[in-house]
Amino acid sequence: MKKALIVWGGWDGHEPQQVADIFAEILRGEQYEVEVSDTLEAFADREKLLGLDLIVPVWTMGQIEQQLVDNVSAAVQNGTGLAGCHGGMCDSFRNNVDWQFMTGGQWVAHPGNDGVNYTVEIRQGSSPLVEGIANFEVSTEQYYLHIDPAVEVLATTRFPVVNGPHATNKAVDMPVVWTKRWGLGRVYYNSLGHHADIVALPQVKELMRRGLLWAAEGKTYAESATQDLQNIGSYSGMADSQ
């Protein structure tokens, strides 16, 4: 049975407990063993994190000890998946650039605040993670993020929709959903999810379900790759001794 850890907390405005409950329901429905924690100390046991298939942060803003970030990073580099949404993953720990590097982006603005009507445009053919999902409309915060150029973009939204100092620039397509790699691990992010009702939208919930499972499945491939490297090393050592 695959194992997942969901850690929620930070700013209450993003309804972290309710969002964590949705993710726990999804994963338990997929026969995962799920632990849910409301403290960052859940990241303190590095060996435990290394043994997980998936880590799901649901923590907006706040502060985190560097050692805890290092523990999560070590686990992901060794194949543990990392997946999350909205401010719960890419507006966590604004002062920690290592977290931002690992997750692939950082929130900087949501022009118009909550209730902006916009289209989430799926990049058809970009990944099986979005296969069969059509473009859809939402009314929520439209996240403007600073993005790692290494991410693989699966969905976007067009800016500007509302007026602001950014509107005098040319129109840009801002990533909404992306994947990236961190060492041997898989990272998945979806900028939707300002409140739990947005996460519960059919399209968003399905995107998250696929992303959570995809990130967790990377552990199997990571273990296989590690074993292959060990086998190559053993073979080379035998050859050198002959």
C-alpha positions as a LaTeX table, in Angstrom:
\begin{tabular}{lrrr}
\hline
Residue & $x$ (\AA) & $y$ (\AA) & $z$ (\AA) \\
\hline
Met1 & 0.00 & 0.00 & 0.00 \\
Lys2 & 1.36 & 3.42 & $-0.99$ \\
Lys3 & 1.91 & 5.93 & 1.82 \\
Ala4 & 1.12 & 9.66 & 1.73 \\
Leu5 & 1.63 & 12.48 & 4.21 \\
Ile6 & $-0.60$ & 15.57 & 4.08 \\
Val7 & 0.55 & 18.53 & 6.17 \\
Trp8 & $-1.85$ & 21.46 & 6.56 \\
Gly9 & $-1.73$ & 24.81 & 8.32 \\
Gly10 & $-0.65$ & 28.41 & 7.83 \\
Trp11 & $-3.15$ & 31.07 & 6.77 \\
Asp12 & $-6.72$ & 29.97 & 7.56 \\
Gly13 & $-8.17$ & 31.96 & 4.66 \\
His14 & $-7.23$ & 29.18 & 2.26 \\
Glu15 & $-9.22$ & 26.65 & 4.29 \\
Pro16 & $-6.22$ & 24.32 & 4.63 \\
Gln17 & $-7.97$ & 21.72 & 6.77 \\
Gln18 & $-10.89$ & 21.42 & 4.36 \\
Val19 & $-8.53$ & 21.17 & 1.37 \\
Ala20 & $-6.46$ & 18.55 & 3.19 \\
Asp21 & $-9.65$ & 16.58 & 3.80 \\
Ile22 & $-10.42$ & 16.55 & 0.07 \\
Phe23 & $-6.94$ & 15.29 & $-0.76$ \\
Ala24 & $-7.14$ & 12.64 & 1.96 \\
Glu25 & $-10.47$ & 11.44 & 0.57 \\
Ile26 & $-9.02$ & 11.19 & $-2.94$ \\
Leu27 & $-5.98$ & 9.23 & $-1.82$ \\
Arg28 & $-7.87$ & 6.89 & 0.50 \\
Gly29 & $-10.22$ & 6.19 & $-2.39$ \\
Glu30 & $-7.15$ & 5.06 & $-4.31$ \\
Gln31 & $-6.20$ & 2.71 & $-1.45$ \\
Tyr32 & $-3.40$ & 4.89 & $-0.04$ \\
Glu33 & $-2.39$ & 4.84 & 3.60 \\
Val34 & $-2.78$ & 8.52 & 4.49 \\
Glu35 & $-1.40$ & 10.42 & 7.47 \\
Val36 & $-2.72$ & 13.95 & 8.03 \\
Ser37 & $-0.80$ & 16.37 & 10.26 \\
Asp38 & $-1.33$ & 20.00 & 11.31 \\
Thr39 & 2.28 & 20.62 & 12.34 \\
Leu40 & 5.44 & 21.21 & 10.33 \\
Glu41 & 7.21 & 18.89 & 12.74 \\
Ala42 & 5.79 & 16.16 & 10.53 \\
Phe43 & 8.78 & 16.98 & 8.30 \\
Ala44 & 11.31 & 16.38 & 11.09 \\
Asp45 & 11.85 & 12.65 & 10.55 \\
Arg46 & 13.93 & 12.41 & 7.38 \\
Glu47 & 13.96 & 8.62 & 7.29 \\
Lys48 & 10.19 & 8.53 & 7.52 \\
Leu49 & 9.87 & 10.99 & 4.64 \\
Leu50 & 12.27 & 8.91 & 2.56 \\
Gly51 & 9.93 & 5.97 & 2.99 \\
Leu52 & 6.85 & 7.81 & 1.72 \\
Asp53 & 5.44 & 7.71 & $-1.79$ \\
Leu54 & 3.92 & 11.20 & $-1.59$ \\
Ile55 & 4.10 & 14.44 & 0.40 \\
Val56 & 1.21 & 16.91 & 0.05 \\
Pro57 & 1.82 & 20.36 & 1.59 \\
Val58 & $-1.26$ & 22.50 & 2.30 \\
Trp59 & 0.48 & 25.35 & 4.14 \\
Thr60 & 0.22 & 29.01 & 3.11 \\
Met61 & 2.88 & 31.53 & 4.20 \\
Gly62 & 4.42 & 31.01 & 7.62 \\
Gln63 & 8.00 & 30.20 & 8.57 \\
Ile64 & 9.84 & 26.90 & 8.40 \\
Glu65 & 13.16 & 25.70 & 9.77 \\
Gln66 & 15.75 & 25.06 & 7.08 \\
Gln67 & 16.31 & 21.52 & 8.32 \\
Leu68 & 12.67 & 20.66 & 7.64 \\
Val69 & 12.94 & 21.94 & 4.07 \\
Asp70 & 16.15 & 19.97 & 3.64 \\
Asn71 & 14.38 & 16.82 & 4.84 \\
Val72 & 11.52 & 17.23 & 2.35 \\
Ser73 & 13.99 & 18.03 & $-0.43$ \\
Ala74 & 16.06 & 14.93 & 0.34 \\
Ala75 & 12.97 & 12.75 & 0.22 \\
Val76 & 11.81 & 14.19 & $-3.12$ \\
Gln77 & 15.29 & 13.91 & $-4.61$ \\
Asn78 & 15.18 & 10.22 & $-3.72$ \\
Gly79 & 11.82 & 9.62 & $-5.39$ \\
Thr80 & 9.08 & 10.69 & $-2.97$ \\
Gly81 & 6.45 & 12.64 & $-4.89$ \\
Leu82 & 5.49 & 16.23 & $-4.02$ \\
Ala83 & 2.10 & 17.60 & $-5.08$ \\
Gly84 & $-0.15$ & 20.45 & $-4.04$ \\
Cys85 & $-2.24$ & 23.43 & $-5.05$ \\
His86 & $-2.68$ & 27.19 & $-4.79$ \\
Gly87 & $-1.05$ & 28.92 & $-1.82$ \\
Gly88 & $-0.70$ & 25.62 & 0.00 \\
Met89 & 2.43 & 24.78 & $-1.99$ \\
Cys90 & 3.62 & 27.79 & $-4.01$ \\
Asp91 & 2.94 & 30.52 & $-1.47$ \\
Ser92 & 4.49 & 28.61 & 1.41 \\
Phe93 & 7.45 & 29.99 & 3.36 \\
Arg94 & 8.08 & 33.14 & 1.33 \\
Asn95 & 11.56 & 33.60 & 2.78 \\
Asn96 & 12.77 & 30.14 & 1.81 \\
Val97 & 14.15 & 30.08 & $-1.72$ \\
Asp98 & 15.04 & 26.38 & $-1.48$ \\
Trp99 & 11.34 & 25.57 & $-1.13$ \\
Gln100 & 10.55 & 27.76 & $-4.13$ \\
Phe101 & 13.29 & 26.14 & $-6.21$ \\
Met102 & 11.93 & 22.69 & $-5.42$ \\
Thr103 & 8.26 & 23.49 & $-6.09$ \\
Gly104 & 8.83 & 25.43 & $-9.31$ \\
Gly105 & 7.19 & 28.78 & $-8.60$ \\
Gln106 & 6.13 & 31.45 & $-6.14$ \\
Trp107 & 2.95 & 33.52 & $-5.90$ \\
Val108 & 3.44 & 37.27 & $-6.29$ \\
Ala109 & $-0.08$ & 38.65 & $-6.97$ \\
His110 & $-3.73$ & 37.95 & $-7.71$ \\
Pro111 & $-4.97$ & 41.05 & $-9.58$ \\
Gly112 & $-8.66$ & 41.61 & $-8.87$ \\
Asn113 & $-8.51$ & 39.37 & $-5.79$ \\
Asp114 & $-11.24$ & 36.74 & $-5.41$ \\
Gly115 & $-14.13$ & 36.46 & $-7.88$ \\
Val116 & $-12.20$ & 37.05 & $-11.13$ \\
Asn117 & $-13.84$ & 35.21 & $-14.04$ \\
Tyr118 & $-11.29$ & 33.56 & $-16.31$ \\
Thr119 & $-10.58$ & 30.56 & $-18.49$ \\
Val120 & $-8.21$ & 27.73 & $-17.60$ \\
Glu121 & $-6.76$ & 26.69 & $-20.95$ \\
Ile122 & $-5.59$ & 23.09 & $-21.12$ \\
Arg123 & $-2.52$ & 22.47 & $-23.25$ \\
Gln124 & $-3.97$ & 19.61 & $-25.20$ \\
Gly125 & $-1.44$ & 16.89 & $-25.97$ \\
Ser126 & 1.03 & 18.15 & $-23.38$ \\
Ser127 & 0.57 & 15.21 & $-21.01$ \\
Pro128 & $-1.73$ & 12.27 & $-20.21$ \\
Leu129 & $-2.45$ & 14.16 & $-16.98$ \\
Val130 & $-4.77$ & 16.50 & $-18.91$ \\
Glu131 & $-6.08$ & 14.09 & $-21.54$ \\
Gly132 & $-9.84$ & 14.38 & $-22.00$ \\
Ile133 & $-10.15$ & 17.56 & $-19.92$ \\
Ala134 & $-11.47$ & 20.57 & $-21.82$ \\
Asn135 & $-10.88$ & 24.26 & $-21.14$ \\
Phe136 & $-13.09$ & 25.47 & $-18.31$ \\
Glu137 & $-14.22$ & 28.69 & $-16.63$ \\
Val138 & $-13.67$ & 29.58 & $-12.99$ \\
Ser139 & $-14.53$ & 32.50 & $-10.72$ \\
Thr140 & $-11.79$ & 32.76 & $-8.12$ \\
Glu141 & $-8.34$ & 34.26 & $-7.62$ \\
Gln142 & $-6.23$ & 34.34 & $-10.75$ \\
Tyr143 & $-2.69$ & 33.60 & $-9.61$ \\
Tyr144 & 0.25 & 35.53 & $-11.02$ \\
Leu145 & 3.43 & 33.59 & $-10.25$ \\
His146 & 7.16 & 33.79 & $-10.82$ \\
Ile147 & 7.93 & 30.52 & $-12.58$ \\
Asp148 & 10.89 & 28.19 & $-12.91$ \\
Pro149 & 11.51 & 27.99 & $-16.68$ \\
Ala150 & 12.25 & 24.27 & $-16.28$ \\
Val151 & 8.62 & 23.37 & $-15.48$ \\
Glu152 & 6.48 & 21.48 & $-17.98$ \\
Val153 & 3.30 & 23.53 & $-18.40$ \\
Leu154 & 0.01 & 21.61 & $-18.72$ \\
Ala155 & $-2.52$ & 24.46 & $-18.40$ \\
Thr156 & $-2.45$ & 28.26 & $-18.52$ \\
Thr157 & $-4.56$ & 31.38 & $-18.02$ \\
Arg158 & $-4.35$ & 34.64 & $-19.95$ \\
Phe159 & $-3.36$ & 37.90 & $-18.20$ \\
Pro160 & $-4.50$ & 40.64 & $-17.95$ \\
Val161 & $-8.17$ & 40.14 & $-17.14$ \\
Val162 & $-8.51$ & 43.06 & $-14.73$ \\
Asn163 & $-6.80$ & 46.45 & $-14.72$ \\
Gly164 & $-3.62$ & 47.05 & $-12.78$ \\
Pro165 & $-0.01$ & 48.11 & $-13.31$ \\
His166 & 0.67 & 44.79 & $-15.04$ \\
Ala167 & $-1.94$ & 45.52 & $-17.72$ \\
Thr168 & 0.33 & 47.87 & $-19.68$ \\
Asn169 & 2.56 & 44.92 & $-20.57$ \\
Lys170 & 1.70 & 42.59 & $-23.42$ \\
Ala171 & $-0.72$ & 39.76 & $-22.74$ \\
Val172 & 0.90 & 36.70 & $-21.17$ \\
Asp173 & $-0.13$ & 33.11 & $-20.64$ \\
Met174 & 0.53 & 32.29 & $-16.99$ \\
Pro175 & 1.00 & 28.62 & $-16.04$ \\
Val176 & $-1.82$ & 27.16 & $-13.92$ \\
Val177 & $-0.76$ & 23.50 & $-13.85$ \\
Trp178 & 2.77 & 22.19 & $-14.19$ \\
Thr179 & 5.10 & 19.31 & $-13.47$ \\
Lys180 & 8.82 & 19.23 & $-12.86$ \\
Arg181 & 11.53 & 16.93 & $-11.57$ \\
Trp182 & 13.55 & 17.32 & $-8.40$ \\
Gly183 & 16.31 & 14.77 & $-8.39$ \\
Leu184 & 14.57 & 11.43 & $-8.92$ \\
Gly185 & 11.25 & 12.78 & $-7.63$ \\
Arg186 & 8.17 & 14.12 & $-9.41$ \\
Val187 & 6.63 & 17.50 & $-8.52$ \\
Tyr188 & 3.06 & 18.52 & $-9.46$ \\
Tyr189 & 1.39 & 21.90 & $-8.90$ \\
Asn190 & $-2.03$ & 23.42 & $-9.65$ \\
Ser191 & $-2.56$ & 27.11 & $-8.83$ \\
Leu192 & $-6.32$ & 26.69 & $-8.40$ \\
Gly193 & $-7.72$ & 26.14 & $-4.92$ \\
His194 & $-8.25$ & 29.47 & $-3.14$ \\
His195 & $-11.03$ & 27.80 & $-1.16$ \\
Ala196 & $-12.09$ & 24.17 & $-0.76$ \\
Asp197 & $-15.08$ & 24.68 & $-3.07$ \\
Ile198 & $-12.69$ & 25.43 & $-5.94$ \\
Val199 & $-10.68$ & 22.26 & $-5.26$ \\
Ala200 & $-13.98$ & 20.35 & $-5.24$ \\
Leu201 & $-14.93$ & 21.51 & $-8.77$ \\
Pro202 & $-15.04$ & 18.39 & $-10.98$ \\
Gln203 & $-12.26$ & 19.52 & $-13.33$ \\
Val204 & $-9.99$ & 20.72 & $-10.54$ \\
Lys205 & $-10.55$ & 17.65 & $-8.39$ \\
Glu206 & $-9.80$ & 15.36 & $-11.33$ \\
Leu207 & $-6.65$ & 17.32 & $-12.20$ \\
Met208 & $-5.51$ & 17.03 & $-8.61$ \\
Arg209 & $-6.34$ & 13.32 & $-8.44$ \\
Arg210 & $-4.23$ & 12.65 & $-11.50$ \\
Gly211 & $-1.41$ & 14.88 & $-10.25$ \\
Leu212 & $-1.30$ & 13.30 & $-6.79$ \\
Leu213 & $-1.15$ & 9.79 & $-8.24$ \\
Trp214 & 1.40 & 10.73 & $-10.89$ \\
Ala215 & 3.73 & 12.28 & $-8.32$ \\
Ala216 & 3.43 & 9.26 & $-6.03$ \\
Glu217 & 4.01 & 6.76 & $-8.84$ \\
Gly218 & 7.42 & 8.30 & $-9.43$ \\
Lys219 & 8.73 & 6.48 & $-6.35$ \\
Thr220 & 8.55 & 3.13 & $-8.15$ \\
Tyr221 & 10.48 & 4.46 & $-11.13$ \\
Ala222 & 13.04 & 6.12 & $-8.86$ \\
Glu223 & 13.67 & 2.87 & $-7.01$ \\
Ser224 & 14.06 & 1.05 & $-10.32$ \\
Ala225 & 16.53 & 3.66 & $-11.59$ \\
Thr226 & 18.52 & 3.45 & $-8.35$ \\
Gln227 & 18.70 & $-0.34$ & $-8.61$ \\
Asp228 & 19.83 & $-0.10$ & $-12.23$ \\
Leu229 & 22.64 & 2.26 & $-11.23$ \\
Gln230 & 23.67 & $-0.06$ & $-8.42$ \\
Asn231 & 23.71 & $-3.00$ & $-10.82$ \\
Ile232 & 25.85 & $-1.04$ & $-13.28$ \\
Gly233 & 28.23 & $-0.15$ & $-10.45$ \\
Ser234 & 28.45 & $-3.77$ & $-9.34$ \\
Tyr235 & 29.11 & $-4.92$ & $-12.89$ \\
Ser236 & 31.82 & $-2.28$ & $-13.39$ \\
Gly237 & 33.47 & $-3.32$ & $-10.14$ \\
Met238 & 33.54 & $-6.94$ & $-11.27$ \\
Ala239 & 35.02 & $-5.94$ & $-14.61$ \\
Asp240 & 37.73 & $-3.87$ & $-12.94$ \\
Ser241 & 38.70 & $-6.80$ & $-10.73$ \\
Gln242 & 39.14 & $-9.19$ & $-13.63$ \\
\hline
\end{tabular}
